[in-house]
Coordinates of C-alpha atoms in Angstrom, one line a residue:
L1232 CA 7.2 3.9 36.4
N1233 CA 4.9 6.5 37.8
A1234 CA 2.8 9.5 37.0
T1235 CA 1.4 12.4 39.1
K1236 CA -1.2 15.0 38.2
I1237 CA -2.4 18.1 40.1
S1238 CA -5.0 20.7 39.0
G1239 CA -7.2 23.4 40.5
R1240 CA -8.5 26.9 40.1
T1241 CA -8.4 29.8 42.5
K1242 CA -11.3 32.1 43.4
N1243 CA -10.1 34.8 41.0
G1244 CA -10.2 32.5 38.0
L1245 CA -6.6 31.4 37.7
G1246 CA -6.4 27.7 36.8
I1247 CA -3.2 25.5 37.0
A1248 CA -2.7 21.9 35.9
G1249 CA 0.5 19.9 35.9
L1250 CA 1.4 16.3 35.0
N1251 CA 4.7 14.5 35.5
A1252 CA 5.4 11.0 34.3
I1253 CA 8.6 8.8 34.2
T1254 CA 9.0 5.8 31.9
N1255 CA 11.6 3.1 32.5
K1256 CA 14.6 2.3 30.3
T1257 CA 13.9 -0.3 27.6
E1258 CA 16.0 -1.7 24.8
E1259 CA 14.6 1.0 22.5
K1260 CA 14.3 4.0 24.8
P1261 CA 16.2 5.4 27.7
L1262 CA 14.8 6.5 31.1
T1263 CA 12.5 9.4 30.1
N1264 CA 10.8 12.2 32.0
Y1265 CA 7.6 13.9 30.7
N1266 CA 6.0 17.1 31.9
V1267 CA 2.8 19.0 31.0
L1268 CA 1.9 22.4 32.4
I1269 CA -1.1 24.6 31.7
I1270 CA -1.9 28.0 33.2
D1271 CA -5.3 29.4 32.4
K1272 CA -6.8 32.8 33.4
A1273 CA -10.6 33.2 33.1
L1274 CA -11.6 36.7 31.9
K1275 CA -14.8 38.6 31.6
N1276 CA -17.5 37.5 29.2
S1277 CA -16.4 33.8 29.3
S1278 CA -13.0 34.8 27.7
S1279 CA -9.7 33.3 28.7
I1280 CA -6.0 33.3 28.0
S1281 CA -3.8 30.3 28.5
I1282 CA -0.1 29.2 28.4
M1283 CA 0.8 25.6 27.7
N1284 CA 4.1 23.7 27.9
T1285 CA 5.1 20.1 27.3
N1286 CA 8.6 18.8 27.8
M1287 CA 10.4 15.5 27.2
T1288 CA 13.8 14.9 28.8
N1289 CA 15.8 11.6 28.7
N1290 CA 19.1 10.6 30.3
N1291 CA 21.1 9.7 27.1
S1292 CA 21.4 13.4 26.0
E1293 CA 20.7 12.5 22.4
K1294 CA 17.5 14.5 22.1
D1295 CA 15.2 16.6 24.4
A1296 CA 12.0 18.2 23.2
N1297 CA 9.8 21.1 24.2
V1298 CA 6.6 22.6 23.0
T1299 CA 5.2 26.0 24.2
G1300 CA 1.9 27.5 23.3
L1301 CA -0.2 30.6 23.9
F1302 CA -4.0 30.5 23.5
A1303 CA -6.6 33.3 23.6
R1304 CA -10.4 33.2 23.4
L1305 CA -12.1 36.5 23.5
N1306 CA -15.9 37.0 23.5
N1307 CA -17.7 40.3 23.0
T1308 CA -19.8 41.7 25.8
K1309 CA -23.0 40.0 24.6
N1310 CA -21.3 36.7 24.0
T1311 CA -22.6 36.7 20.4
H1312 CA -19.2 36.7 18.6
V1313 CA -15.9 35.1 19.6
F1314 CA -12.3 35.5 18.5
D1315 CA -9.8 32.5 18.9
A1316 CA -6.1 32.6 18.4
N1317 CA -3.1 30.4 19.3
I1318 CA 0.5 30.1 18.5
R1319 CA 2.8 27.2 19.4
M1320 CA 6.5 26.5 19.1
S1321 CA 8.2 23.1 19.1
Q1322 CA 11.9 22.7 19.9
E1323 CA 13.9 19.5 19.2
L1324 CA 17.2 19.9 21.2
Y1325 CA 20.1 17.7 20.1
T1326 CA 23.6 17.6 21.4
D1327 CA 25.0 20.0 18.8
S1328 CA 22.0 21.4 17.1
S1329 CA 18.3 22.3 17.4
T1330 CA 15.2 22.3 15.2
I1331 CA 12.5 24.9 15.9
G1332 CA 9.0 24.9 14.3
F1333 CA 5.8 26.9 14.6
T1334 CA 2.0 26.4 14.2
G1335 CA -0.8 28.8 14.7
A1336 CA -4.5 29.5 14.1
L1337 CA -6.9 32.4 13.9
A1338 CA -10.7 32.1 13.9
V1339 CA -13.7 34.5 14.2
A1340 CA -17.2 33.2 14.7
K1341 CA -20.7 34.2 15.4
N1342 CA -21.9 31.6 17.9
S1343 CA -25.4 32.7 18.9
G1344 CA -28.7 33.3 17.2
N1345 CA -30.2 31.3 14.4
Y1346 CA -27.7 32.2 11.7
R1347 CA -24.0 31.4 12.5
Y1348 CA -20.7 31.4 10.8
E1349 CA -17.0 30.7 11.4
L1350 CA -14.0 31.9 9.3
Y1351 CA -10.7 30.3 10.1
T1352 CA -7.1 29.9 9.0
F1353 CA -4.5 27.5 10.3
F1354 CA -0.8 26.8 9.5
E1355 CA 2.0 24.4 10.4
D1356 CA 5.5 25.0 9.0
E1357 CA 7.7 22.1 7.8
K1358 CA 9.7 21.9 11.1
Y1359 CA 6.8 21.8 13.6
N1360 CA 6.9 18.5 15.5
P1361 CA 5.1 17.9 18.8
N1362 CA 5.3 14.1 18.5
D1363 CA 7.6 13.5 21.5
L1364 CA 4.6 14.2 23.7
G1365 CA 1.7 14.2 21.3
F1366 CA 0.7 13.1 17.8
L1367 CA 0.8 14.9 14.5
Y1368 CA 0.3 12.9 11.3
S1369 CA 2.0 15.5 9.0
N1370 CA 3.1 19.2 9.1
N1371 CA 3.8 21.6 6.3
Q1372 CA 0.1 22.7 5.9
I1373 CA -2.0 25.8 5.4
S1374 CA -5.8 25.4 5.8
N1375 CA -8.4 28.1 5.2
G1376 CA -12.1 27.5 5.7
L1377 CA -15.6 28.9 6.1
E1378 CA -18.5 27.3 7.9
I1379 CA -22.0 28.8 7.8
G1380 CA -25.1 27.4 9.4
Y1381 CA -28.6 27.8 10.7
E1382 CA -29.9 26.5 14.0
Q1383 CA -33.6 26.2 15.1
L1384 CA -33.3 27.1 18.8
K1385 CA -37.0 26.9 19.8
E1386 CA -39.2 23.9 19.5
N1387 CA -41.8 24.1 16.7
K1388 CA -44.6 21.9 15.4
N1389 CA -42.2 19.6 13.5
F1390 CA -38.9 19.5 15.4
I1391 CA -37.6 19.9 18.9
F1392 CA -34.5 21.4 17.3
S1393 CA -32.7 21.3 13.9
K1394 CA -29.3 22.4 12.6
Y1395 CA -28.0 22.9 9.0
Y1396 CA -24.3 23.5 8.3
L1397 CA -22.1 23.9 5.2
N1398 CA -18.3 23.8 5.5
I1399 CA -15.7 24.6 2.8
N1400 CA -12.0 23.9 3.5
H1401 CA -9.0 24.6 1.2
E1402 CA -5.6 23.1 1.9
T1403 CA -2.1 23.9 0.6
L1404 CA 1.5 23.2 1.5
F1405 CA 3.1 25.7 3.8
T1406 CA 6.5 25.7 2.0
D1407 CA 5.6 26.6 -1.6
N1408 CA 1.8 27.0 -1.4
K1409 CA 1.1 24.0 -3.7
F1410 CA -2.5 22.8 -3.8
V1411 CA -3.4 19.8 -1.6
N1412 CA -7.2 19.5 -1.4
L1413 CA -10.6 21.2 -1.5
D1414 CA -13.2 19.6 0.8
I1415 CA -16.9 20.6 0.8
K1416 CA -19.3 19.1 3.4
A1417 CA -22.9 19.7 4.3
Q1418 CA -24.7 18.3 7.4
T1419 CA -28.1 18.4 9.0
S1420 CA -29.2 17.3 12.4
I1421 CA -32.8 17.0 13.5
M1422 CA -34.6 16.0 16.7
L1423 CA -38.2 14.9 16.0
K1424 CA -41.1 15.4 18.4
N1425 CA -40.8 11.8 19.6
Y1426 CA -37.1 12.4 20.4
L1427 CA -35.9 10.4 17.4
F1428 CA -32.6 12.0 16.3
L1429 CA -31.6 12.1 12.6
N1430 CA -28.3 13.1 11.1
L1431 CA -27.3 13.3 7.4
K1432 CA -23.9 14.2 5.9
I1433 CA -22.8 14.6 2.3
G1434 CA -19.3 15.5 1.2
A1435 CA -17.4 16.0 -2.0
N1436 CA -13.8 16.5 -3.2
P1437 CA -14.2 18.1 -6.6
Y1438 CA -10.5 18.0 -7.4
E1439 CA -7.9 15.2 -7.2
R1440 CA -6.1 15.5 -3.9
E1441 CA -2.3 15.8 -3.9
D1442 CA -0.9 13.5 -1.2
Y1443 CA 2.7 14.5 -0.7
Y1444 CA 3.5 12.0 2.1
E1445 CA 2.1 8.5 1.2
A1446 CA 5.0 7.7 -1.1
R1447 CA 7.2 8.0 2.0
T1448 CA 10.3 9.1 0.1
G1449 CA 11.2 11.8 2.7
D1450 CA 10.7 14.7 0.2
L1451 CA 7.8 16.4 -1.6
N1452 CA 8.8 15.3 -5.1
H1453 CA 6.5 12.2 -5.4
P1454 CA 2.9 13.3 -4.7
L1455 CA 0.3 10.6 -5.1
K1456 CA -3.0 11.6 -6.8
R1457 CA -6.0 10.7 -4.8
S1458 CA -9.4 10.5 -6.5
K1459 CA -12.1 13.0 -6.7
S1460 CA -14.9 11.7 -4.4
I1461 CA -18.4 12.0 -3.1
N1462 CA -19.5 10.4 0.1
L1463 CA -22.8 10.1 1.9
G1464 CA -23.6 9.1 5.5
G1465 CA -26.0 9.4 8.3
F1466 CA -27.4 7.8 11.5
I1467 CA -30.5 7.7 13.6
S1468 CA -30.8 7.4 17.4
S1469 CA -34.0 6.5 19.3
D1470 CA -35.0 8.0 22.6
F1471 CA -32.4 7.3 25.2
R1472 CA -34.9 7.9 28.0
N1473 CA -36.4 4.5 27.2
K1474 CA -35.0 1.3 28.6
F1475 CA -34.2 0.1 25.1
A1476 CA -32.6 2.4 22.6
L1477 CA -30.9 1.9 19.2
D1478 CA -28.3 3.7 17.2
L1479 CA -28.2 2.8 13.5
G1480 CA -25.8 4.4 10.9
G1481 CA -24.2 3.9 7.6
G1482 CA -22.7 5.4 4.5
G1483 CA -20.6 5.0 1.5
S1484 CA -18.2 6.8 -0.9
I1485 CA -17.4 6.7 -4.6
N1486 CA -13.9 7.4 -5.9
P1487 CA -13.8 7.2 -9.8
L1488 CA -10.0 7.0 -10.0
Y1489 CA -9.2 3.2 -10.1
S1490 CA -12.9 2.5 -9.7
S1491 CA -12.7 2.6 -5.9
H1492 CA -15.7 2.6 -3.6
A1493 CA -16.5 1.9 0.0
Y1494 CA -19.3 1.4 2.4
R1495 CA -19.8 1.2 6.2
W1496 CA -22.6 0.6 8.7
R1497 CA -22.9 0.5 12.4
I1498 CA -25.6 -0.8 14.8
S1499 CA -25.6 -0.2 18.5
P1500 CA -28.5 -1.4 20.8
R1501 CA -28.4 -0.4 24.4
Y1502 CA -30.5 -1.6 27.3
R1503 CA -31.0 -0.1 30.8
F1504 CA -32.1 -2.8 33.2
N1505 CA -32.7 -0.3 36.0
D1506 CA -31.3 2.9 37.4
K1507 CA -28.0 1.1 38.3
I1508 CA -27.3 -1.4 35.5
S1509 CA -26.9 -0.8 31.7
M1510 CA -25.2 -2.4 28.7
V1511 CA -24.3 -1.3 25.2
Y1512 CA -23.3 -3.4 22.2
V1513 CA -21.7 -2.0 19.0
L1514 CA -21.2 -3.8 15.7
S1515 CA -19.5 -1.8 13.0
I1516 CA -18.3 -2.9 9.5
R1517 CA -16.3 -1.0 6.9
N1518 CA -15.3 -2.4 3.5
K1519 CA -13.1 -0.6 0.9
Y1520 CA -12.6 -1.8 -2.7
N1521 CA -9.7 -0.9 -4.9
D1522 CA -8.3 1.1 -2.1
I1523 CA -4.7 2.5 -2.4
G1524 CA -2.1 1.1 0.0
W1525 CA 1.7 1.8 0.2
V1526 CA 3.9 -1.3 -0.1
D1527 CA 7.2 -1.6 1.8
N1528 CA 10.3 -3.6 0.6
L1529 CA 8.6 -5.3 -2.3
S1530 CA 11.2 -6.9 -4.6
V1531 CA 11.1 -7.3 -8.4
N1532 CA 13.6 -9.7 -9.8
D1533 CA 15.0 -9.9 -6.3
E1534 CA 15.9 -6.2 -6.3
E1535 CA 14.0 -3.3 -4.7
L1536 CA 12.6 -0.8 -7.2
S1537 CA 13.6 2.8 -7.0
T1538 CA 10.1 4.1 -7.6
P1539 CA 7.5 4.1 -4.8
L1540 CA 5.3 1.0 -4.9
F1541 CA 1.6 0.6 -4.1
S1542 CA -1.2 -1.9 -4.2
L1543 CA -4.8 -1.7 -5.2
R1544 CA -6.5 -3.7 -2.5
N1545 CA -9.7 -4.6 -0.8
T1546 CA -9.9 -4.0 3.0
Y1547 CA -12.4 -5.5 5.4
M1548 CA -12.9 -4.3 9.0
I1549 CA -15.3 -5.7 11.6
T1550 CA -15.5 -4.4 15.2
N1551 CA -17.5 -5.8 18.1
V1552 CA -17.7 -4.0 21.4
L1553 CA -19.7 -5.0 24.5
S1554 CA -19.7 -2.5 27.5
G1555 CA -21.6 -2.1 30.7
S1556 CA -21.7 -0.3 33.9
Y1557 CA -23.1 -0.9 37.4
I1558 CA -23.6 2.2 39.7
I1559 CA -23.1 1.0 43.2
N1560 CA -23.9 4.4 44.8
N1561 CA -23.6 8.1 43.9
K1562 CA -19.8 7.9 44.4
I1563 CA -18.8 4.4 43.2
D1564 CA -19.3 2.6 39.9
F1565 CA -18.0 -0.5 38.2
S1566 CA -17.6 -0.7 34.4
F1567 CA -16.2 -3.0 31.7
K1568 CA -15.5 -3.1 28.0
L1569 CA -14.8 -6.0 25.8
R1570 CA -13.6 -5.4 22.2
Y1571 CA -12.9 -7.7 19.2
H1572 CA -11.5 -6.2 16.1
L1573 CA -10.7 -7.8 12.7
D1574 CA -8.8 -6.2 9.8
Q1575 CA -8.2 -8.0 6.5
V1576 CA -6.2 -6.8 3.5
E1577 CA -6.6 -8.5 0.1
N1578 CA -4.1 -7.2 -2.4
I1579 CA -5.5 -7.2 -6.0
T1580 CA -2.6 -5.8 -8.0
F1581 CA 0.7 -4.0 -7.5
K1582 CA 1.5 -0.7 -9.1
E1583 CA 4.3 1.8 -9.3
L1584 CA 4.0 5.6 -9.0
D1585 CA 4.8 7.6 -12.2
N1586 CA 6.1 11.1 -12.5
N1587 CA 2.5 12.6 -12.7
G1588 CA 1.3 11.0 -9.5
Y1589 CA -0.7 8.2 -11.0
L1590 CA -0.4 4.4 -10.5
T1591 CA 0.8 2.4 -13.5
A1592 CA 1.7 -1.2 -14.2
L1593 CA 5.1 -2.4 -12.9
S1594 CA 7.8 -2.0 -15.4
V1595 CA 9.3 -5.4 -14.6
P1596 CA 7.6 -8.7 -13.6
L1597 CA 6.8 -9.3 -9.9
T1598 CA 8.8 -12.1 -8.3
E1599 CA 7.2 -11.8 -4.8
K1600 CA 3.8 -13.2 -3.7
A1601 CA 1.1 -10.8 -2.6
R1602 CA 1.2 -10.0 1.0
D1603 CA -2.4 -10.2 2.3
I1604 CA -3.0 -9.4 6.0
N1605 CA -5.4 -11.0 8.5
Y1606 CA -5.1 -9.1 11.8
T1607 CA -7.2 -9.6 14.9
T1608 CA -7.1 -8.2 18.4
W1609 CA -9.0 -8.8 21.7
T1610 CA -9.0 -6.1 24.4
S1611 CA -10.7 -6.0 27.7
D1612 CA -11.0 -3.1 30.3
I1613 CA -12.4 -3.4 33.8
A1614 CA -12.5 -0.5 36.2
L1615 CA -13.8 0.4 39.6
N1616 CA -14.1 4.2 40.1
W1617 CA -14.5 6.0 43.4
W1618 CA -15.2 9.8 43.5
F1619 CA -14.1 10.4 47.1
A1620 CA -14.3 14.2 47.0
P1621 CA -15.5 16.9 44.5
G1622 CA -13.1 16.7 41.5
S1623 CA -11.1 13.8 43.1
Q1624 CA -11.2 10.3 41.7
L1625 CA -9.5 7.0 42.5
S1626 CA -9.7 4.2 39.9
I1627 CA -8.6 0.5 40.0
V1628 CA -8.2 -0.6 36.4
W1629 CA -7.4 -3.9 34.7
K1630 CA -6.5 -4.0 31.0
N1631 CA -5.6 -6.9 28.7
G1632 CA -4.9 -7.2 25.0
I1633 CA -4.2 -10.1 22.7
D1634 CA -3.0 -9.6 19.1
N1635 CA -2.8 -12.0 16.2

């Protein structure tokens, strides 16, 4: 129905931001009120401490939700090292009960000089749920990681700048500390003397990943084994100061389990006609072969199986985006974006999950035809933006979408 936002900061470094929104009653949801509040205090040495709260209240009294968080960022006097910490609590409030969950993180980093590092730990318990005003794919997680890197800060005879980083992340379940995944990534970014930017990434999962959620049984008793993998990717960008510039990227992955592999590539030319008009086109393609997909309500001999069902499938994705902008003056601009997206799923064979987490042949013949998917969507966005005062903006926006 409506939304209102207000934000600002005082001369002594106290910042306040608030958002209130109300959504109308529908067949699925009641009249609902949403609130977001953030209070931030700037401290010495670019440090800060913040309090955050999100709240969802509806008029049917079935469930209200609240998330409160405390954040701190502390830099040393030379701004060479930083300490980050946060803790958040979620509350799901029902008529006769409540569910309370927690998440938090600690990190210490050296963020200056040529050699840098970050050491971090993060947790979400099994009850933390911010999804009434936010999004969390899954909780019940502990992650510990280390990132080390080297940055060339001064231009030399070969590069304007260069960066080299290695990240190692280990993940377990919060509840009983069961192994989930070990992820290793290396990345380098380089700017050549002609302002050509190069980026290269390589990653590996040396152990089979334990996916405790994809079986969708509502418990942790049916983990799906995901393959060891190695993936490689990168992109290049030409000099954006020129009227014509080009982004070009791609990559692929190999997953030995079930002989799965994938590739992707992306090309994006852009042209600046003058100081006021510019356009960008993006074409991206991603194909996966023998990918694992969960299957819902698949019947065998006209009865649903009790074991989780999956398919080995090929997926094909194509996305086209055309966007542009026209700067009318230093306060007003016009922009548009047109997007066409195609997703196709071709099921190859159906499998059931065994007690060890691997996919095996169905124990009984399949009586239902494969359910392939061909999904397309068109979206368009047109906006007129007016910055009528410092930090103040008025936008007139038109959006449209067509799904098939």
